[in-house]
Coordinates of C-alpha atoms in Angstrom, one line a residue:
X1 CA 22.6 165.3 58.9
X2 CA 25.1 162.0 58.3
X3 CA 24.8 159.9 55.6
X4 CA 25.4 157.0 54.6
X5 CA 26.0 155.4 50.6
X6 CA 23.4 153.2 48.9
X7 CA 25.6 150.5 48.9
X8 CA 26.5 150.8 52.8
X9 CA 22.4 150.8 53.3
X10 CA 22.0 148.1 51.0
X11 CA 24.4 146.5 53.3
X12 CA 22.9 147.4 56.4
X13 CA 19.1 146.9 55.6
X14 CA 20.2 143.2 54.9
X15 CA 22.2 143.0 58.1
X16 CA 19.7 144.6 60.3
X17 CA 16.6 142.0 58.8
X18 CA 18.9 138.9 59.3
X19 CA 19.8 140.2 63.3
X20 CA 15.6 141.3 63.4
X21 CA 14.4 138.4 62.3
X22 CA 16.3 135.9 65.0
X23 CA 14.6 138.0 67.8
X24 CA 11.3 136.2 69.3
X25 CA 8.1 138.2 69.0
X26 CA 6.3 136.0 71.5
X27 CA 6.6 136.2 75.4
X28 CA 9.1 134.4 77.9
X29 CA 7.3 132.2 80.6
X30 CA 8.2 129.7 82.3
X31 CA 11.2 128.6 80.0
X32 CA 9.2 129.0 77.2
X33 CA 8.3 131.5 74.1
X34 CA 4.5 131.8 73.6
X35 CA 2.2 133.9 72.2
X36 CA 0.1 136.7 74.5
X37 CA -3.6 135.6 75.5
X38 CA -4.7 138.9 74.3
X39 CA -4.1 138.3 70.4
X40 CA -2.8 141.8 70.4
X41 CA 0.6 142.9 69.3
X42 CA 3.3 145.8 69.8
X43 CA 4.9 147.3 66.5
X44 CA 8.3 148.8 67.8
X45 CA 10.2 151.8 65.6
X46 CA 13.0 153.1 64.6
X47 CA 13.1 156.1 66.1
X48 CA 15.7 157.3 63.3
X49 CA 13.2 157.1 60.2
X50 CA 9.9 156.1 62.6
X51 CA 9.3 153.1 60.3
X52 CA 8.2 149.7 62.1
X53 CA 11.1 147.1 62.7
X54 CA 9.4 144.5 64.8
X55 CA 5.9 143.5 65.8
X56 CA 5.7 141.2 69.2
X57 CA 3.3 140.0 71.8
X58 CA 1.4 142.5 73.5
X59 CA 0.8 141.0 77.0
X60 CA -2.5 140.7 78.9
X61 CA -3.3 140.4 82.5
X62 CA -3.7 137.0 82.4
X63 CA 0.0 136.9 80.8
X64 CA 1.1 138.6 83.5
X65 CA -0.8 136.6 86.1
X66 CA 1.4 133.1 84.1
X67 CA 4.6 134.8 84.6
X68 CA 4.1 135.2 88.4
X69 CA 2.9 131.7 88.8
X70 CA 6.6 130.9 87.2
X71 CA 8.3 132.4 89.0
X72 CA 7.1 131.7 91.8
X73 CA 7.1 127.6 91.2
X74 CA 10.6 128.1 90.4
X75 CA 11.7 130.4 93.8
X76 CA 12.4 127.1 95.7
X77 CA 14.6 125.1 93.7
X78 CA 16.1 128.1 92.4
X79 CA 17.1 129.5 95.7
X80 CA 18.4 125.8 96.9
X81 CA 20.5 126.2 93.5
X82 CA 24.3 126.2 94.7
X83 CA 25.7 129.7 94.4
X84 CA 28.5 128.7 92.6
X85 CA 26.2 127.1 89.7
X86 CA 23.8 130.3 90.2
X87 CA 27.4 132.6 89.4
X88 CA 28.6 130.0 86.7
X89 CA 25.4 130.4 84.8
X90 CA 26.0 135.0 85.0
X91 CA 29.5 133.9 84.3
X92 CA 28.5 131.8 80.9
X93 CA 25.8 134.9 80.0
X94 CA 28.6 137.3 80.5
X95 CA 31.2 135.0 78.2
X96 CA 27.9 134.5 75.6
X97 CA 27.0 138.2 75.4
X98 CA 31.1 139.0 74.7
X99 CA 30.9 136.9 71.9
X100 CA 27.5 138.4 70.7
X101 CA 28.4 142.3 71.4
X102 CA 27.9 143.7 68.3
X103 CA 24.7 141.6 67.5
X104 CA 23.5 143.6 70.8
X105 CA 25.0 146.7 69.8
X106 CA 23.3 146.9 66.6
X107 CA 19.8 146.1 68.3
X108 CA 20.0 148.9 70.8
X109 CA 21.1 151.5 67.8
X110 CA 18.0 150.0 65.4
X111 CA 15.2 150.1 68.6
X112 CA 16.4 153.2 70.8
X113 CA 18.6 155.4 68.1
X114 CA 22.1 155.9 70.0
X115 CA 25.5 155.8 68.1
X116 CA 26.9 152.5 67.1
X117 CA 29.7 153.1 69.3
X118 CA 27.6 153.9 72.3
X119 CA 25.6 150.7 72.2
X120 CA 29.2 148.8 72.1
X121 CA 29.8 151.0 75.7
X122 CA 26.3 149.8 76.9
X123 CA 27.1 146.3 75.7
X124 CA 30.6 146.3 77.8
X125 CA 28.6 148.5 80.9
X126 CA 26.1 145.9 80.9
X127 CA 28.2 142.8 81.0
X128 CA 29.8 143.8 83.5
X129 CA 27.0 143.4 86.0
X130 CA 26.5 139.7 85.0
X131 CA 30.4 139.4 85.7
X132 CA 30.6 141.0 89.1
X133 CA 27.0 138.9 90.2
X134 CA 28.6 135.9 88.9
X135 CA 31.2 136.5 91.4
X136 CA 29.0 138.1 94.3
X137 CA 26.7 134.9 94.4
X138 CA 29.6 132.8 96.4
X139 CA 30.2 135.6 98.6
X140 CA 26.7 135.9 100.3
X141 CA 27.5 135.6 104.4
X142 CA 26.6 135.8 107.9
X143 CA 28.0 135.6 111.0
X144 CA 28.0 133.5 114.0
X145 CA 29.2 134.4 117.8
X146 CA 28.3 134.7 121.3
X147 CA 25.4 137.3 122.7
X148 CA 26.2 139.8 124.9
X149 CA 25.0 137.4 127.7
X150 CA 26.7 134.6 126.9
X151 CA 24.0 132.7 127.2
X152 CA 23.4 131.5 123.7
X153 CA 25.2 131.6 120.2
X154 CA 23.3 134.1 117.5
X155 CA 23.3 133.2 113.9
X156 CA 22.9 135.9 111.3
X157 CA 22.3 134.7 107.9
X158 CA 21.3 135.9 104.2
X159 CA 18.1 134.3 102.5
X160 CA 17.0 135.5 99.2
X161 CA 14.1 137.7 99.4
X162 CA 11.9 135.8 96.9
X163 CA 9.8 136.6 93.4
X164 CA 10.8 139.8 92.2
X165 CA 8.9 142.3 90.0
X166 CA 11.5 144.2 87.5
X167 CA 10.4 146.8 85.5
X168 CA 12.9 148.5 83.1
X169 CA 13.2 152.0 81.4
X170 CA 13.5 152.1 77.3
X171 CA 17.2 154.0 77.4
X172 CA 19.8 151.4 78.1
X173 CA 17.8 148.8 77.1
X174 CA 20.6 146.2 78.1
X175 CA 22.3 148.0 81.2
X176 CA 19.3 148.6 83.3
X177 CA 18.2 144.7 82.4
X178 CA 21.4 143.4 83.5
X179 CA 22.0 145.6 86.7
X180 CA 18.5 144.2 87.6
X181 CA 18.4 140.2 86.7
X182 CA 22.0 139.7 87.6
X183 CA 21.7 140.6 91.3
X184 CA 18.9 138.9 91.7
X185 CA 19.5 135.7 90.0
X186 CA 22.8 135.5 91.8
X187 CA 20.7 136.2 95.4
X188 CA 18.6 133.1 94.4
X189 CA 15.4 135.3 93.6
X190 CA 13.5 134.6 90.7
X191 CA 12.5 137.9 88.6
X192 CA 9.4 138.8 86.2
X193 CA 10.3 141.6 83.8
X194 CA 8.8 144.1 82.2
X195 CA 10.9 145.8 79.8
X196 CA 9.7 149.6 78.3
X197 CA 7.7 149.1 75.3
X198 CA 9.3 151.6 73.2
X199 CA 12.4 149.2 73.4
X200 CA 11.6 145.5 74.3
X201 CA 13.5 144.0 71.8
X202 CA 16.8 143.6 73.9
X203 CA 15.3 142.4 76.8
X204 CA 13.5 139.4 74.5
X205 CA 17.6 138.6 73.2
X206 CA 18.9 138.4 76.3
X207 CA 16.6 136.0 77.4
X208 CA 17.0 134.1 74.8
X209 CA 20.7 133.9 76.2
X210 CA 20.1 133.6 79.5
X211 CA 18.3 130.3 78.1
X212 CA 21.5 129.2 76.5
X213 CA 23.5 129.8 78.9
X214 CA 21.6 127.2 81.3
X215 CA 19.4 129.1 83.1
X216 CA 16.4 127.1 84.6
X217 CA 12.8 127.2 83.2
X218 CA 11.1 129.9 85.1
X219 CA 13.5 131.7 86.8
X220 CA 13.4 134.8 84.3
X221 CA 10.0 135.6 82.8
X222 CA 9.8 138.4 80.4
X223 CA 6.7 140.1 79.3
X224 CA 6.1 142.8 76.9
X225 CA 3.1 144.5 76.9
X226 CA 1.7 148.0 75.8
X227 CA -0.5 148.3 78.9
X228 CA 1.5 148.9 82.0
X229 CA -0.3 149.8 84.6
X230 CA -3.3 147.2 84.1
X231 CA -1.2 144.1 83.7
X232 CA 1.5 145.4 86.3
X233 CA -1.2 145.7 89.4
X234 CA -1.9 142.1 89.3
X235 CA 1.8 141.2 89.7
X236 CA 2.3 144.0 92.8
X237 CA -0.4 142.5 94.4
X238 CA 0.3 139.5 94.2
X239 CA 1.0 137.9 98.1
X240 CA 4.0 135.6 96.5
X241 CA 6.0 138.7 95.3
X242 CA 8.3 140.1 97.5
X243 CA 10.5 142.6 95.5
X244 CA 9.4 145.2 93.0
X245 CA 12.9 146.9 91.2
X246 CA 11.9 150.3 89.3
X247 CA 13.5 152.6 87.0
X248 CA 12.1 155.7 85.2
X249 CA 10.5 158.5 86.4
X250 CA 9.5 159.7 89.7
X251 CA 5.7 160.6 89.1
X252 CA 5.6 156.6 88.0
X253 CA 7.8 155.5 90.9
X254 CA 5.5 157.0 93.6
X255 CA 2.7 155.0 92.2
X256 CA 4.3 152.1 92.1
X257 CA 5.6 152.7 95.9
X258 CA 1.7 153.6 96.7
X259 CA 1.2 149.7 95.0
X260 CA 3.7 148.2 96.7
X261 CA 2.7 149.2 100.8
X262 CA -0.2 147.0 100.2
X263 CA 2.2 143.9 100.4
X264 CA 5.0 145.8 102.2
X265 CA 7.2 145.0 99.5
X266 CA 10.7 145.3 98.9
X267 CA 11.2 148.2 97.0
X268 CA 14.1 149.2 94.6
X269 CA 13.3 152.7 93.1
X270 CA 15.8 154.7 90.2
X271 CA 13.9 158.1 89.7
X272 CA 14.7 161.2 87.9
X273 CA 17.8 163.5 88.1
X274 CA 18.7 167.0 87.7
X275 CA 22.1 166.8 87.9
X276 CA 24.0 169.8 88.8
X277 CA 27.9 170.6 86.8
X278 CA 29.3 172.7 88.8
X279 CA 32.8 174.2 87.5
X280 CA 34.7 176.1 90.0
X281 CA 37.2 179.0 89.0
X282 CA 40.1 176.7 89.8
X283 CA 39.1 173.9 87.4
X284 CA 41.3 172.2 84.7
X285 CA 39.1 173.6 81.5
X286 CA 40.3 171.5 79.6
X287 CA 38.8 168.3 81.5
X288 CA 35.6 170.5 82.5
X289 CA 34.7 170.8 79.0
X290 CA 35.6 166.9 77.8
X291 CA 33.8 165.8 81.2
X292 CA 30.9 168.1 80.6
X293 CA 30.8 166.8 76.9
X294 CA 30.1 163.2 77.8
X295 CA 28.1 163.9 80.9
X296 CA 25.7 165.8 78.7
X297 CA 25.4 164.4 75.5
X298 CA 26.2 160.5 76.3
X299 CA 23.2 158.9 75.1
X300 CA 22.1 161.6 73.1
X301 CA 21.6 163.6 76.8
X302 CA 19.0 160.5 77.2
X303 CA 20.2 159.6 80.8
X304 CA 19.0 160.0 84.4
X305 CA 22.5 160.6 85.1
X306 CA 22.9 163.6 82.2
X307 CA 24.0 166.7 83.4
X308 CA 20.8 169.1 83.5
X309 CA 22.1 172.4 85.0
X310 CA 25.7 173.6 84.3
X311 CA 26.8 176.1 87.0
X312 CA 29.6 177.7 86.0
X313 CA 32.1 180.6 88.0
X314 CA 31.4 183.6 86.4
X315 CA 34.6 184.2 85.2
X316 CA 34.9 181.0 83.3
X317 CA 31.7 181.0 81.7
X318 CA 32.2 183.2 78.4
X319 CA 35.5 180.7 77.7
X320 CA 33.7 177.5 78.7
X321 CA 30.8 178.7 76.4
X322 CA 33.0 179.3 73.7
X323 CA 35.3 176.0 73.7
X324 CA 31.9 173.9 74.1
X325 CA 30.0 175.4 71.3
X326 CA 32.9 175.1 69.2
X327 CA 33.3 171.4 70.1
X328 CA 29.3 170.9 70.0
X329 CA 28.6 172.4 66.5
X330 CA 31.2 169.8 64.7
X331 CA 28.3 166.8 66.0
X332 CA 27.8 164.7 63.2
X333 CA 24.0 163.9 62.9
X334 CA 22.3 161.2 62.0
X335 CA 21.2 157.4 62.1
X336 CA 23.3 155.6 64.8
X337 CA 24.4 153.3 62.3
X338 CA 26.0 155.8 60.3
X339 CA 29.6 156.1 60.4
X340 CA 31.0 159.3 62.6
X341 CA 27.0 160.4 63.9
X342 CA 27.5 161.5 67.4
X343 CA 24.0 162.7 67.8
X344 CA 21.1 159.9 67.0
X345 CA 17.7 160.3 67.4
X346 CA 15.7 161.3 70.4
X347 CA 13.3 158.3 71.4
X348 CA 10.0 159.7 70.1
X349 CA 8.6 162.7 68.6
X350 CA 7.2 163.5 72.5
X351 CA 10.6 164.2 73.3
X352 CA 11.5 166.0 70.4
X353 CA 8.3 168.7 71.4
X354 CA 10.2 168.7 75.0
X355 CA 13.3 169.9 74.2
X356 CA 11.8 172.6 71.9
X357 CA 9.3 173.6 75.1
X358 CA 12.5 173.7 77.7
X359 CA 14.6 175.8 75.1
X360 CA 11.6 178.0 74.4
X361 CA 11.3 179.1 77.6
X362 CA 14.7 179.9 78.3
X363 CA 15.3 181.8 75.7
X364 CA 11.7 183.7 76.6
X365 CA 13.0 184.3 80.1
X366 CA 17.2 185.9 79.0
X367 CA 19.2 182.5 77.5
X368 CA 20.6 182.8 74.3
X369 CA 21.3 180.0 72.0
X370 CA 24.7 179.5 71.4
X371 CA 24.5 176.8 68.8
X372 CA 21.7 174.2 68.0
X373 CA 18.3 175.3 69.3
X374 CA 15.8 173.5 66.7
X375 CA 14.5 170.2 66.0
X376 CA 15.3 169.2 62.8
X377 CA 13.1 168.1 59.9
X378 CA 12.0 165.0 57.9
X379 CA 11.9 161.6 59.1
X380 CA 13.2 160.5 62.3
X381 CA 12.7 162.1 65.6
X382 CA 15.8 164.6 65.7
X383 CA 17.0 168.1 68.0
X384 CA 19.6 169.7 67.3
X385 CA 22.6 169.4 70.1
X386 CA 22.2 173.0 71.9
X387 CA 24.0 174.5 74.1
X388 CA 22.2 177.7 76.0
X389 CA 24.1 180.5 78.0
X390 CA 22.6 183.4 80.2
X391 CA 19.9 180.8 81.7
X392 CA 18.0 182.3 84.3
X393 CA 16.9 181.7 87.5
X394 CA 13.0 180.2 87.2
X395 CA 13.7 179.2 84.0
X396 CA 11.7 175.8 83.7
X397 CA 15.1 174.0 82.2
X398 CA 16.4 174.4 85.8
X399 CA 13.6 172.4 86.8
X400 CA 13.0 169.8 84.8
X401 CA 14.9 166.8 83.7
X402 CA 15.8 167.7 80.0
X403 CA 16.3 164.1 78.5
X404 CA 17.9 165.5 75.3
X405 CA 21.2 167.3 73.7
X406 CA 20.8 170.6 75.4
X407 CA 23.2 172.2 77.5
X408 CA 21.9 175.1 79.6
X409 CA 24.7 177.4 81.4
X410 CA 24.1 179.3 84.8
X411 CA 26.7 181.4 86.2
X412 CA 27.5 182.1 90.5
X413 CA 30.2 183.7 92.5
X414 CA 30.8 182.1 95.7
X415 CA 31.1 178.5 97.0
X416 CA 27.6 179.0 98.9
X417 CA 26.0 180.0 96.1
X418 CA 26.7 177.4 93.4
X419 CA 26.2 174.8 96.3
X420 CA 22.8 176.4 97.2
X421 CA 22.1 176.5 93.5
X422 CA 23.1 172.7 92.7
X423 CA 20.8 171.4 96.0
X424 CA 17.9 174.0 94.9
X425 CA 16.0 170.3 93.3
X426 CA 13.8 167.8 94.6
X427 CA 16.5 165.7 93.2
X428 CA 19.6 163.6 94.3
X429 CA 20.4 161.0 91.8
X430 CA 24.2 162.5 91.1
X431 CA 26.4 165.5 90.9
X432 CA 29.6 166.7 88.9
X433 CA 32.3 168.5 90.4
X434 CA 34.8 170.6 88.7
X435 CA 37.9 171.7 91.6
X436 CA 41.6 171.7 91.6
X437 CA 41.5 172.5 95.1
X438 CA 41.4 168.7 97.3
X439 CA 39.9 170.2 99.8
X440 CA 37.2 171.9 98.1
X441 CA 36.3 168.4 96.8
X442 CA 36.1 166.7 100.0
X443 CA 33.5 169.9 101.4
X444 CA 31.2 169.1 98.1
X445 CA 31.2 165.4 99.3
X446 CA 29.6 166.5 102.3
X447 CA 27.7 169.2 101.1
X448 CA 26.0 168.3 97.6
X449 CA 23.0 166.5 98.5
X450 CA 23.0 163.2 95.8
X451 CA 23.8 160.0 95.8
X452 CA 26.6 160.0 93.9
X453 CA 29.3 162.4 93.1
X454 CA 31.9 162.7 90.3
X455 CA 34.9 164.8 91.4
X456 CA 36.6 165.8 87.7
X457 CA 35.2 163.4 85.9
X458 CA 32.0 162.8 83.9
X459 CA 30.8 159.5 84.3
X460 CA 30.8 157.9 87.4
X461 CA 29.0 154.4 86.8
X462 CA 30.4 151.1 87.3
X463 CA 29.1 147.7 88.2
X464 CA 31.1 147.7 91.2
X465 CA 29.8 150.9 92.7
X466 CA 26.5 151.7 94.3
X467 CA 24.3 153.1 91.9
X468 CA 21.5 155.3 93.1
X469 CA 20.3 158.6 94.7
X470 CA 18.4 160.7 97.6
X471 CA 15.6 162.7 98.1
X472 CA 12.9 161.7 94.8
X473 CA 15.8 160.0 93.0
X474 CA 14.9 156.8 94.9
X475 CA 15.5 155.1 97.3
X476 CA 18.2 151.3 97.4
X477 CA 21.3 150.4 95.5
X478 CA 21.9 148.9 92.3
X479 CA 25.5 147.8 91.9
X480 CA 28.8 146.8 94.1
X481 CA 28.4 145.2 97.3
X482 CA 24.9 147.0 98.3
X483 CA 23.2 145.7 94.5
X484 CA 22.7 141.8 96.2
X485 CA 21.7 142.8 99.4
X486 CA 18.9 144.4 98.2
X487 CA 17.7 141.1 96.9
X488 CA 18.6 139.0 100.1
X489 CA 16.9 139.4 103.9
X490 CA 18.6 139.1 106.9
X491 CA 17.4 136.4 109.4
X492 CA 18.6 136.1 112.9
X493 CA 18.7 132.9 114.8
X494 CA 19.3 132.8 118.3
X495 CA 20.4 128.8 119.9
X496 CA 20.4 129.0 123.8
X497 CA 23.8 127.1 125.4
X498 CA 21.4 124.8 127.1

């Protein structure tokens, strides 16, 4: 594992207080910090050496039920807000969290565990949803013209849809709070959000910039709490809210969809993924293997866009095995604030004892372990990166999202097959593709049943693309032109000609 010198932790420790101690521990309502009801409290980790680095407001019901009420005082004047001050106000966030990007950088790598260098990609990922709403919240529009009959003039126009409910997973703890608040803000919605309680901390420092970048009391409200499901209800069933924005996993978002029918709500839901890498016998190698490298192992493999199953033509396999174990067993190890780690920390022991069930059972069933294979001892919740070849059909690393450094290889022959293989999920968030041949690509656009799709590449998000999937990956957009509308309802207006 990576180290670092006394000195360089001396260094760090005294850094990482100073940035720790400017973060609020209290809750966000109604433009102001305050302490919980419930007199409990949250202790977040370090999930590199599992020691405490923060202890903040654990949220009650009645918490929850003060958030709503703010947000939903502040819907009206916040919708009748002038889009252009609604975007100036993303547009000063986005300038504010430029000049603050390693401040945020370092937070993510102290509360979730990824490399220093990944949190400064997260940092530029996530900023760029506050830039592109910024600019999407003067470009909300109807339409105006003559019915069919010509006997009146219809009216189509946008309205936001009203209170919104977001509730945010604990691996990009700045991405997935941006590409939630910044749509809606810039719609004219006010939001409650809940952030993950393994990593609040981020959510608690944006606010605190959204606050200084002008943002009206009440519009966000943020509330931390170690009891979801008990303080969430309240807020679902709430008659004032209107929108409930999701992402994690899809056991939780079903319940949460089950919630929301009550009220008929608007519903944005970002499930799981089992995304299928398939590399075709005509690929560039080369690219398969740096695309596969980053698809996989990006956020220590903790993403719902991480490539789970790599399906591989059989007579590239051995070679692509061999060029990414080579390339996988140089990963430096460590704390994410350590200089050169390319592997941090998984998020919790739990998901340590995952990864060493889904290997496990692979190699029970034929895999063999190429490189990696173990979690690793001593403080700090660390797995080896892995890479498995030989993986068998039924195998339950097939199955399951892996949420961790381990790439398991799968061989086919034919076209049909590695398409019936890569659609053999209850999945749909995204898919890689690995083709020289054009129109190969354009028949696994049609054929691969996801949301998204990168053709020789892979990563495929961007704030100004729709983000999302089919099937139980969810249902909505988050992102591009689709993100807003998901915040806004149409109304049609029809004025007779006399």
């Amino acid at each position: 594992m990576a180290t670092t010198s006394t000195s360089e932790n001396t260094v760090g420790t005294a850094l990482e207080a100073e940035l720790l101690a400017g973060i609020p521990n209290q809750l966000f309502i109604g433009g102001a910090w305050v302490d919980s009801t419930s007199g409990r409290s949250i202790q977040v980790h370090d999930p590199a050496t599992g020691e405490v680095i923060k202890t903040i407001a654990d949220a009650s019901v009645a918490d929850g039920a003060a958030a709503i009420d703010a947000a939903a005082a502040a819907q009206e004047s916040w919708a009748a807000t002038a889009p252009r001050v609604r975007g100036e106000i993303l547009r000063r966030a986005f300038e504010l969290l430029q000049e603050r990007k390693n401040d945020f950088a370092l937070l993510m790598t102290l509360e979730m565990g990824k490399p220093l260098a990944e949190a400064l990609g997260e940092v530029a990922y996530g900023g760029e949803f506050l830039r592109w709403f910024s600019e999407e919240a003067v470009r909300i529009s109807g339409r105006y013209g003559s019915n069919p009959e010509g006997t009146g003039r219809m009216i189509v126009s946008q309205h936001p849809v009203g209170p919104s409910f977001l509730i945010t997973p604990w691996n990009f703890p700045l991405a997935m709070a941006t590409r939630k608040i910044a749509p809606a803000l810039a719609a004219g919605c006010t939001v409650v959000i809940k952030p993950a309680e393994l990593t609040p901390l981020t959510t608690l420092a944006f606010a605190q910039l959204l606050e200084e970048a002008g943002l009206p009391a009440g519009v966000v409200n943020v509330i931390t709490t170690s009891t979801s499901s008990a303080v969430s209800g309240p807020i679902i069933a709430d008659p004032r809210l209107r929108k409930l924005s999701f992402t994690g996993s899809t056991a939780v978002g079903q319940k949460l969809i089950q919630q929301s029918a009550a009220g008929v709500l608007r519903v944005s839901m970002e499930l799981g993924g089992n995304a299928p890498f398939v590399i075709f016998e005509d690929a560039d190698l080369d690219k398969a293997v740096d695309g596969a490298l980053i698809a996989k192992f990006r956020n220590i493999g903790q993403a719902c866009t991480a490539a789970n199953r790599f399906i591989v033509h059989e007579s590239l396999a051995d070679e692509f095995a061999r060029r990414i174990t080579e390339r996988v067993s140089g990963y430096a190890i460590g704390r994410g604030t350590e200089e050169g780690v390319t592997i941090g920390p998984l998020i919790n022991d739990d998901a340590v004892a995952k990864a060493s069930e889904l290997v496990a059972d692979a190699v029970n069933r034929g895999a063999a372990i190429a490189t990696g294979g173990a979690a690793i001892d001593g403080a700090g919740s660390f797995y080896e990166p892995t890479v498995l070849t030989g993986v068998q059909p039924g195998s339950d690393i097939l199955r399951e999202e892996i949420f961790g450094p381990v790439l398991a290889i799968t061989t086919f022959r034919t076209e049909e097959e590695a398409v019936a293989l890569a659609n053999n999920t209850e999945y749909g968030l995204v898919s890689y593709v690995f083709t020289q041949d054009l129109a190969r690509g354009h028949r696994m656009i049609e054929k691969l049943q996801t949301g998204m799709m990168g053709l020789n590449v892979g990563v495929v998000s961007n704030a100004a693309a729709p983000f999302g999937g089919v099937k139980q990956s969810g249902v909505g957009r988050e992102g591009g032109l689709e993100g807003i509308h998901e915040y806004l309802s149409t109304k049609y207006t029809l004025i007779p000609n006399s």
